Amino acid sequence: MNIILFGPPGAGKGTQAKKLQDEFNILHLSTGDIFRAAIKNETPLGVKVKSILDAGELVPDQTVVDLVADELSKEKYNDGYILDGFPRTVVQAEAFDKFLRDNDDELDAFISLSVPEQELINRILSRGEGRSDDTEEKVKTRLEVYRKETKPVMDYYQKQDKVQEINGLGSIDEIFERIKNALD
Ligand code: ADP
């Protein structure tokens, strides 16, 4: 089963993706986690993307697409995956569609978590993960980038009739139940 978990920053994608990973035995792939690990380990990729993440902007499409294609080609993803943070632009979504076609594979679900903007800001500012992009100013930038660049990804999948919108307000377990119901 291949799933895209979609939503604005702070919607709870990472939290729910981890629960899905445990429940369905498919792997969670977070592009943000990969970039943060690369930055921490000062790899060439990390050096390249550090200032971009710090600013709350987007890593160039080709960099992300190559990274995801490489990663998903590993055998450990054969039973499926949950994408968190990708695709984040329509260009990435088109590239991912091509990747699926080339691999004779398909997308099983596009789950979109919706959460009101003020709640997103509150969550991010209070989660205290120490992320350099979790300041009020950077959060505003990230939300703006989301509206401009990422929201259109949802329209893209809407055209394929794939979008399932989930209310992202409630307890972690309540939201997880809603996602499971949507996947059934
Ligand atoms: P959040 O959903 O809270 O914004 P992520 O961990 O998904 O956090 O992403 C953190 C940062 O990593 C983004 O602000 C962006 O700079 C970079 N990033 C992650 N995924 C992508 C992507 N698919 N395309 C471009 N940049 C990305």
Tab-separated table of C-alpha atoms and ligand atoms in Angstrom:
chain	number	residue	atom	x	y	z
A	1	MET	CA	0.000	0.000	0.000
A	2	ASN	CA	1.373	3.393	-1.049
A	3	ILE	CA	0.026	6.415	0.783
A	4	ILE	CA	0.614	10.142	0.629
A	5	LEU	CA	-0.022	11.876	3.919
A	6	PHE	CA	-0.608	15.492	3.055
A	7	GLY	CA	-1.194	18.696	4.984
A	8	PRO	CA	0.276	21.986	6.131
A	9	PRO	CA	3.181	22.262	8.568
A	10	GLY	CA	1.998	21.311	12.031
A	11	ALA	CA	-0.930	19.204	10.796
A	12	GLY	CA	0.451	16.084	12.478
A	13	LYS	CA	1.686	14.199	9.417
A	14	GLY	CA	4.797	12.848	11.105
A	15	THR	CA	2.898	11.633	14.163
A	16	GLN	CA	0.223	9.870	12.129
A	17	ALA	CA	2.721	8.462	9.622
A	18	LYS	CA	4.592	6.730	12.452
A	19	LYS	CA	1.345	5.173	13.689
A	20	LEU	CA	0.478	4.005	10.171
A	21	GLN	CA	3.939	2.506	9.825
A	22	ASP	CA	3.431	0.420	12.956
A	23	GLU	CA	-0.125	-0.596	12.106
A	24	PHE	CA	0.353	-1.571	8.458
A	25	ASN	CA	4.011	-2.552	8.345
A	26	ILE	CA	4.846	-0.108	5.601
A	27	LEU	CA	7.683	2.374	5.793
A	28	HIS	CA	7.406	6.034	6.699
A	29	LEU	CA	9.437	8.282	4.416
A	30	SER	CA	9.744	11.895	5.583
A	31	THR	CA	11.741	14.177	3.296
A	32	GLY	CA	12.030	16.713	6.125
A	33	ASP	CA	13.564	14.048	8.414
A	34	ILE	CA	16.039	13.085	5.689
A	35	PHE	CA	17.098	16.699	5.217
A	36	ARG	CA	17.422	17.308	8.963
A	37	ALA	CA	19.562	14.170	9.375
A	38	ALA	CA	21.735	15.247	6.433
A	39	ILE	CA	22.218	18.677	7.990
A	40	LYS	CA	23.092	17.164	11.359
A	41	ASN	CA	25.642	14.822	9.775
A	42	GLU	CA	26.996	17.593	7.549
A	43	THR	CA	26.733	15.482	4.406
A	44	PRO	CA	27.003	17.202	0.993
A	45	LEU	CA	23.199	17.180	0.789
A	46	GLY	CA	22.983	18.685	4.263
A	47	VAL	CA	25.413	21.461	3.424
A	48	LYS	CA	23.417	22.201	0.274
A	49	VAL	CA	19.999	22.458	1.943
A	50	LYS	CA	20.761	23.903	5.382
A	51	SER	CA	20.115	27.570	4.591
A	52	ILE	CA	16.951	26.624	2.686
A	53	LEU	CA	15.438	24.749	5.625
A	54	ASP	CA	16.518	27.469	8.033
A	55	ALA	CA	14.649	29.997	5.921
A	56	GLY	CA	11.513	27.850	5.679
A	57	GLU	CA	11.778	27.764	1.886
A	58	LEU	CA	11.593	24.722	-0.390
A	59	VAL	CA	14.503	22.577	-1.508
A	60	PRO	CA	14.725	22.574	-5.346
A	61	ASP	CA	12.336	20.078	-6.965
A	62	GLN	CA	15.002	18.097	-8.799
A	63	THR	CA	16.987	17.530	-5.602
A	64	VAL	CA	13.932	16.214	-3.784
A	65	VAL	CA	12.655	14.126	-6.682
A	66	ASP	CA	16.037	12.412	-7.196
A	67	LEU	CA	16.315	11.762	-3.478
A	68	VAL	CA	12.847	10.228	-3.176
A	69	ALA	CA	13.213	8.126	-6.340
A	70	ASP	CA	16.539	6.788	-5.065
A	71	GLU	CA	15.136	6.019	-1.651
A	72	LEU	CA	11.922	4.347	-2.863
A	73	SER	CA	13.920	2.100	-5.191
A	74	LYS	CA	15.351	0.323	-2.154
A	75	GLU	CA	13.990	-3.135	-1.503
A	76	LYS	CA	12.732	-2.251	1.965
A	77	TYR	CA	9.938	-0.197	0.371
A	78	ASN	CA	8.628	-3.117	-1.678
A	79	ASP	CA	5.632	-3.638	0.598
A	80	GLY	CA	4.658	0.010	0.410
A	81	TYR	CA	5.298	3.357	1.997
A	82	ILE	CA	3.806	6.438	3.583
A	83	LEU	CA	5.101	9.686	2.100
A	84	ASP	CA	5.237	12.613	4.503
A	85	GLY	CA	6.365	15.981	3.137
A	86	PHE	CA	6.437	14.840	-0.471
A	87	PRO	CA	5.163	15.767	-3.056
A	88	ARG	CA	5.191	19.413	-2.012
A	89	THR	CA	4.850	21.056	-5.435
A	90	VAL	CA	2.915	20.140	-8.572
A	91	VAL	CA	6.234	19.507	-10.351
A	92	GLN	CA	7.094	16.941	-7.658
A	93	ALA	CA	3.644	15.357	-7.957
A	94	GLU	CA	4.063	14.969	-11.720
A	95	ALA	CA	7.514	13.470	-11.259
A	96	PHE	CA	6.157	11.069	-8.649
A	97	ASP	CA	3.376	9.986	-11.024
A	98	LYS	CA	5.993	9.230	-13.633
A	99	PHE	CA	8.037	7.295	-11.078
A	100	LEU	CA	4.982	5.179	-10.245
A	101	ARG	CA	4.217	4.535	-13.924
A	102	ASP	CA	7.823	3.594	-14.660
A	103	ASN	CA	7.708	1.113	-11.797
A	104	ASP	CA	4.317	-0.289	-12.708
A	105	ASP	CA	3.043	0.849	-9.353
A	106	GLU	CA	0.242	3.101	-8.180
A	107	LEU	CA	-0.890	5.396	-5.408
A	108	ASP	CA	-3.495	3.828	-3.131
A	109	ALA	CA	-4.500	6.805	-1.029
A	110	PHE	CA	-4.007	10.525	-0.656
A	111	ILE	CA	-4.923	11.521	2.886
A	112	SER	CA	-5.109	15.224	3.574
A	113	LEU	CA	-5.154	16.435	7.179
A	114	SER	CA	-6.974	19.723	7.595
A	115	VAL	CA	-6.294	21.967	10.554
A	116	PRO	CA	-7.137	25.670	10.938
A	117	GLU	CA	-4.173	28.005	10.522
A	118	GLN	CA	-4.159	29.455	14.041
A	119	GLU	CA	-4.068	25.949	15.493
A	120	LEU	CA	-1.107	25.081	13.238
A	121	ILE	CA	0.823	28.084	14.500
A	122	ASN	CA	0.022	27.248	18.138
A	123	ARG	CA	1.071	23.632	17.709
A	124	ILE	CA	4.370	24.416	16.025
A	125	LEU	CA	5.345	27.156	18.463
A	126	SER	CA	4.542	24.970	21.460
A	127	ARG	CA	6.000	21.641	20.295
A	128	GLY	CA	9.511	22.572	21.404
A	129	GLU	CA	11.450	20.248	19.118
A	130	GLY	CA	14.149	22.883	18.864
A	131	ARG	CA	13.860	23.087	15.086
A	132	SER	CA	15.544	26.181	13.660
A	133	ASP	CA	12.492	26.762	11.431
A	134	ASP	CA	9.971	26.642	14.288
A	135	THR	CA	10.140	30.355	15.097
A	136	GLU	CA	7.100	32.570	14.557
A	137	GLU	CA	8.622	34.296	11.535
A	138	LYS	CA	9.700	31.044	9.840
A	139	VAL	CA	6.359	29.424	10.533
A	140	LYS	CA	4.651	32.305	8.714
A	141	THR	CA	6.982	31.777	5.752
A	142	ARG	CA	6.322	28.026	5.753
A	143	LEU	CA	2.564	28.547	5.825
A	144	GLU	CA	2.817	31.006	2.967
A	145	VAL	CA	4.946	28.579	0.953
A	146	TYR	CA	2.356	25.910	1.739
A	147	ARG	CA	-0.503	28.052	0.435
A	148	LYS	CA	1.309	29.057	-2.735
A	149	GLU	CA	3.316	25.974	-3.694
A	150	THR	CA	1.908	22.985	-1.858
A	151	LYS	CA	-1.868	23.448	-1.702
A	152	PRO	CA	-2.087	23.110	-5.521
A	153	VAL	CA	-0.814	19.537	-5.085
A	154	MET	CA	-4.173	18.753	-3.545
A	155	ASP	CA	-6.009	20.081	-6.615
A	156	TYR	CA	-3.710	17.927	-8.719
A	157	TYR	CA	-4.806	14.748	-6.910
A	158	GLN	CA	-8.403	15.951	-6.724
A	159	LYS	CA	-8.438	15.698	-10.512
A	160	GLN	CA	-7.492	12.042	-10.120
A	161	ASP	CA	-10.282	11.654	-7.570
A	162	LYS	CA	-7.799	10.475	-4.963
A	163	VAL	CA	-8.176	13.034	-2.168
A	164	GLN	CA	-9.626	12.046	1.188
A	165	GLU	CA	-9.889	14.917	3.614
A	166	ILE	CA	-9.562	14.148	7.291
A	167	ASN	CA	-10.348	16.473	10.150
A	168	GLY	CA	-6.976	16.969	11.851
A	169	LEU	CA	-8.430	18.321	15.101
A	170	GLY	CA	-8.808	15.976	18.033
A	171	SER	CA	-6.654	13.514	19.927
A	172	ILE	CA	-3.870	11.639	18.130
A	173	ASP	CA	-5.857	8.404	18.456
A	174	GLU	CA	-9.101	9.960	17.204
A	175	ILE	CA	-7.355	11.259	14.118
A	176	PHE	CA	-5.659	7.920	13.577
A	177	GLU	CA	-9.060	6.171	13.678
A	178	ARG	CA	-10.362	8.583	11.025
A	179	ILE	CA	-7.389	7.816	8.797
A	180	LYS	CA	-7.836	4.068	9.228
A	181	ASN	CA	-11.511	4.377	8.331
A	182	ALA	CA	-10.611	6.329	5.219
A	183	LEU	CA	-8.145	3.625	4.180
A	184	ASP	CA	-10.678	0.794	4.545
B	1	ADP	P1	6.781	20.716	8.056
B	1	ADP	O1	5.725	19.866	7.448
B	1	ADP	O2	6.608	20.937	9.523
B	1	ADP	O3	7.012	22.012	7.345
B	1	ADP	P2	8.927	18.954	7.059
B	1	ADP	O4	9.768	18.173	7.988
B	1	ADP	O5	8.003	18.221	6.167
B	1	ADP	O6	8.186	19.992	7.997
B	1	ADP	O7	9.870	19.866	6.126
B	1	ADP	C1	10.839	20.724	6.659
B	1	ADP	C2	11.548	21.487	5.554
B	1	ADP	O8	12.236	20.577	4.695
B	1	ADP	C3	10.655	22.301	4.613
B	1	ADP	O9	10.342	23.574	5.123
B	1	ADP	C4	11.537	22.367	3.361
B	1	ADP	O10	12.550	23.328	3.496
B	1	ADP	C5	12.203	21.007	3.341
B	1	ADP	N1	11.426	20.011	2.555
B	1	ADP	C6	10.874	18.863	3.034
B	1	ADP	N2	10.240	18.186	2.069
B	1	ADP	C7	10.385	18.925	0.934
B	1	ADP	C8	9.945	18.769	-0.404
B	1	ADP	N3	9.203	17.709	-0.785
B	1	ADP	N4	10.268	19.736	-1.305
B	1	ADP	C9	11.012	20.795	-0.943
B	1	ADP	N5	11.445	21.018	0.295
B	1	ADP	C10	11.157	20.083	1.240
